[in-house]
Amino acid sequence: MGGVSSSRFEPSAASASDHWTFSGILRNDGGGFCGWRTKAFETPLDANGFEGVYLKVRFTSDDEPEKRTYKLTVRDDQTRGEYVRQGMFEVPKATGSEFSTVLVPFSSLVAVRGPVINPNAPPFKKDTVFQIGMVISKFKIAASMETIEDFRDGPFSMDISEVGFYSEENVGNVSPSTFPVMSNTTKSSFGRSVLGPVFKLVFSEKSRRRRAALNVLVDRAEKRNGAKKGLGRAWLQSVSVSYRNRARSRGYLSAASTFARRLVADSVKFFLGKTLKLLVFYPIFASFKLVKLFKVKVLGKAPVPEMK
């Protein structure tokens, strides 16, 4: 998931053997995408003789599926690098309980980093399909970070009953042993055990919503006053409003207690977030840049497009 978006891909509660349900909340802030993918296949699938990938889908959350973009994701190597192959497709409106068949030709797949096309990528290898997945997003596949104009954020839900390869003669089902177990069902590592609770505290849904609300306050203040207003002042404004409302309904003692708890909790989250940036995120991003620089300057590889 990207930014403050969140999603799940799991067997349908109605009938686990019939289909799986891909559902979640798309947020316009941050990354603005959700996705699922299979585990990497131990033995790659050979798609020679097939024209592409088909999905049997049913959009159930609303009657405006066209206000999101949908991308099939295919990985044709074992490197687990930042580049994958993607092809956009349309999801039709649901017609009762029927599933619609969507076709994504291999010829439409392009190499991307995020939503940005990599023009220097080698051709797609049909005989080494190591992973299949899907992304729902506000971004189109383009040379830059291009979004759809009427993107609809908020809740979404769609059912998927089949994913496989198709040819001109027929649509054949592909069911490798690892499908549809998702790649996020890996064993817990030491880093995940240690950092997991910290990430949940700093990046919880409640924290994300509060941060989004603060950003709205900052934007409104800048439009109204014509000057920048930091998150600190926005936080004080939101806390003061909450304090006054709490005092009127529950009394000053309860309001003061709530203010103290929120001050401590937000302070802890703030310092943990800054620590994660300095000790985890910044070193990781710096190492990525060094690796890219080494590939271009030393190995002579073509530079990759930036996501902007």
mmCIF file of C-alpha atoms in Angstrom, residues 77-180:
data_model
loop_
_atom_site.group_PDB
_atom_site.id
_atom_site.type_symbol
_atom_site.label_atom_id
_atom_site.label_comp_id
_atom_site.label_asym_id
_atom_site.label_seq_id
_atom_site.Cartn_x
_atom_site.Cartn_y
_atom_site.Cartn_z
ATOM 1 C CA ASP A 77 12.897 -12.489 -13.091
ATOM 2 C CA GLN A 78 13.967 -13.532 -9.595
ATOM 3 C CA THR A 79 15.796 -10.359 -8.608
ATOM 4 C CA ARG A 80 12.861 -8.850 -6.664
ATOM 5 C CA GLY A 81 14.121 -5.449 -7.811
ATOM 6 C CA GLU A 82 12.147 -2.224 -7.992
ATOM 7 C CA TYR A 83 11.104 -2.790 -11.616
ATOM 8 C CA VAL A 84 8.115 -4.903 -12.654
ATOM 9 C CA ARG A 85 5.970 -5.284 -15.778
ATOM 10 C CA GLN A 86 2.542 -3.684 -15.706
ATOM 11 C CA GLY A 87 -0.417 -3.388 -18.049
ATOM 12 C CA MET A 88 -3.514 -1.257 -17.462
ATOM 13 C CA PHE A 89 -7.005 -2.689 -17.832
ATOM 14 C CA GLU A 90 -10.600 -1.608 -17.225
ATOM 15 C CA VAL A 91 -12.979 -3.133 -14.699
ATOM 16 C CA PRO A 92 -16.642 -3.040 -15.848
ATOM 17 C CA LYS A 93 -19.586 -2.224 -13.635
ATOM 18 C CA ALA A 94 -21.061 -5.222 -11.875
ATOM 19 C CA THR A 95 -24.123 -6.838 -13.399
ATOM 20 C CA GLY A 96 -25.750 -8.758 -10.603
ATOM 21 C CA SER A 97 -23.702 -11.665 -9.286
ATOM 22 C CA GLU A 98 -21.928 -12.398 -12.576
ATOM 23 C CA PHE A 99 -18.146 -12.151 -12.960
ATOM 24 C CA SER A 100 -16.670 -10.266 -15.932
ATOM 25 C CA THR A 101 -13.619 -11.570 -17.798
ATOM 26 C CA VAL A 102 -10.849 -9.002 -18.284
ATOM 27 C CA LEU A 103 -8.011 -9.645 -20.765
ATOM 28 C CA VAL A 104 -4.546 -8.087 -20.399
ATOM 29 C CA PRO A 105 -2.338 -8.844 -23.455
ATOM 30 C CA PHE A 106 1.366 -9.444 -22.886
ATOM 31 C CA SER A 107 1.951 -6.840 -25.598
ATOM 32 C CA SER A 108 0.536 -4.161 -23.261
ATOM 33 C CA LEU A 109 3.025 -4.879 -20.457
ATOM 34 C CA VAL A 110 5.709 -2.231 -19.907
ATOM 35 C CA ALA A 111 8.535 -2.043 -17.390
ATOM 36 C CA VAL A 112 7.775 0.443 -14.625
ATOM 37 C CA ARG A 113 9.211 1.795 -11.420
ATOM 38 C CA GLY A 114 6.172 2.770 -9.432
ATOM 39 C CA PRO A 115 3.881 4.255 -12.119
ATOM 40 C CA VAL A 116 6.787 5.581 -14.229
ATOM 41 C CA ILE A 117 7.825 3.806 -17.445
ATOM 42 C CA ASN A 118 11.411 2.584 -17.838
ATOM 43 C CA PRO A 119 12.204 2.949 -21.569
ATOM 44 C CA ASN A 120 15.559 1.172 -21.228
ATOM 45 C CA ALA A 121 14.203 -2.139 -19.921
ATOM 46 C CA PRO A 122 14.851 -5.382 -21.841
ATOM 47 C CA PRO A 123 11.915 -7.148 -23.563
ATOM 48 C CA PHE A 124 9.416 -9.090 -21.483
ATOM 49 C CA LYS A 125 10.266 -12.787 -21.089
ATOM 50 C CA LYS A 126 7.124 -14.897 -21.429
ATOM 51 C CA ASP A 127 8.827 -18.119 -20.380
ATOM 52 C CA THR A 128 9.882 -16.928 -16.907
ATOM 53 C CA VAL A 129 6.820 -15.600 -15.072
ATOM 54 C CA PHE A 130 7.825 -15.620 -11.413
ATOM 55 C CA GLN A 131 5.031 -13.550 -9.901
ATOM 56 C CA ILE A 132 1.568 -12.160 -10.701
ATOM 57 C CA GLY A 133 -0.300 -9.390 -8.938
ATOM 58 C CA MET A 134 -2.581 -6.414 -9.280
ATOM 59 C CA VAL A 135 -2.609 -2.723 -8.316
ATOM 60 C CA ILE A 136 -5.524 -0.300 -7.957
ATOM 61 C CA SER A 137 -4.342 3.292 -8.050
ATOM 62 C CA LYS A 138 -4.872 6.952 -8.871
ATOM 63 C CA PHE A 139 -1.828 6.860 -11.178
ATOM 64 C CA LYS A 140 -1.745 5.982 -14.849
ATOM 65 C CA ILE A 141 1.233 4.222 -16.415
ATOM 66 C CA ALA A 142 3.131 7.094 -18.033
ATOM 67 C CA ALA A 143 6.531 8.750 -18.426
ATOM 68 C CA SER A 144 5.775 10.902 -15.360
ATOM 69 C CA MET A 145 3.555 10.726 -12.280
ATOM 70 C CA GLU A 146 0.260 11.193 -14.150
ATOM 71 C CA THR A 147 -3.045 10.785 -12.287
ATOM 72 C CA ILE A 148 -6.619 10.339 -13.490
ATOM 73 C CA GLU A 149 -8.679 13.518 -13.251
ATOM 74 C CA ASP A 150 -11.790 12.163 -11.524
ATOM 75 C CA PHE A 151 -10.079 9.755 -9.126
ATOM 76 C CA ARG A 152 -12.429 8.429 -6.444
ATOM 77 C CA ASP A 153 -10.792 7.784 -3.096
ATOM 78 C CA GLY A 154 -12.274 5.997 -0.133
ATOM 79 C CA PRO A 155 -13.462 2.385 0.260
ATOM 80 C CA PHE A 156 -13.321 -0.127 -2.575
ATOM 81 C CA SER A 157 -14.051 -3.833 -2.917
ATOM 82 C CA MET A 158 -13.849 -6.321 -5.760
ATOM 83 C CA ASP A 159 -14.134 -10.097 -6.024
ATOM 84 C CA ILE A 160 -11.691 -12.176 -8.082
ATOM 85 C CA SER A 161 -12.595 -15.759 -8.950
ATOM 86 C CA GLU A 162 -9.878 -16.694 -11.467
ATOM 87 C CA VAL A 163 -6.503 -15.528 -12.760
ATOM 88 C CA GLY A 164 -4.769 -17.323 -15.621
ATOM 89 C CA PHE A 165 -3.314 -17.247 -19.129
ATOM 90 C CA TYR A 166 -5.451 -17.035 -22.256
ATOM 91 C CA SER A 167 -4.866 -17.772 -25.921
ATOM 92 C CA GLU A 168 -6.826 -17.018 -29.083
ATOM 93 C CA GLU A 169 -8.543 -20.406 -28.849
ATOM 94 C CA ASN A 170 -9.581 -20.441 -25.221
ATOM 95 C CA VAL A 171 -9.066 -19.077 -21.732
ATOM 96 C CA GLY A 172 -7.016 -21.541 -19.709
ATOM 97 C CA ASN A 173 -6.792 -21.430 -15.951
ATOM 98 C CA VAL A 174 -3.377 -21.310 -14.280
ATOM 99 C CA SER A 175 -3.261 -22.514 -10.683
ATOM 100 C CA PRO A 176 0.324 -22.875 -9.396
ATOM 101 C CA SER A 177 0.697 -24.315 -5.924
ATOM 102 C CA THR A 178 1.616 -20.951 -4.416
ATOM 103 C CA PHE A 179 -1.488 -19.127 -5.680
ATOM 104 C CA PRO A 180 -3.309 -17.377 -4.113
#
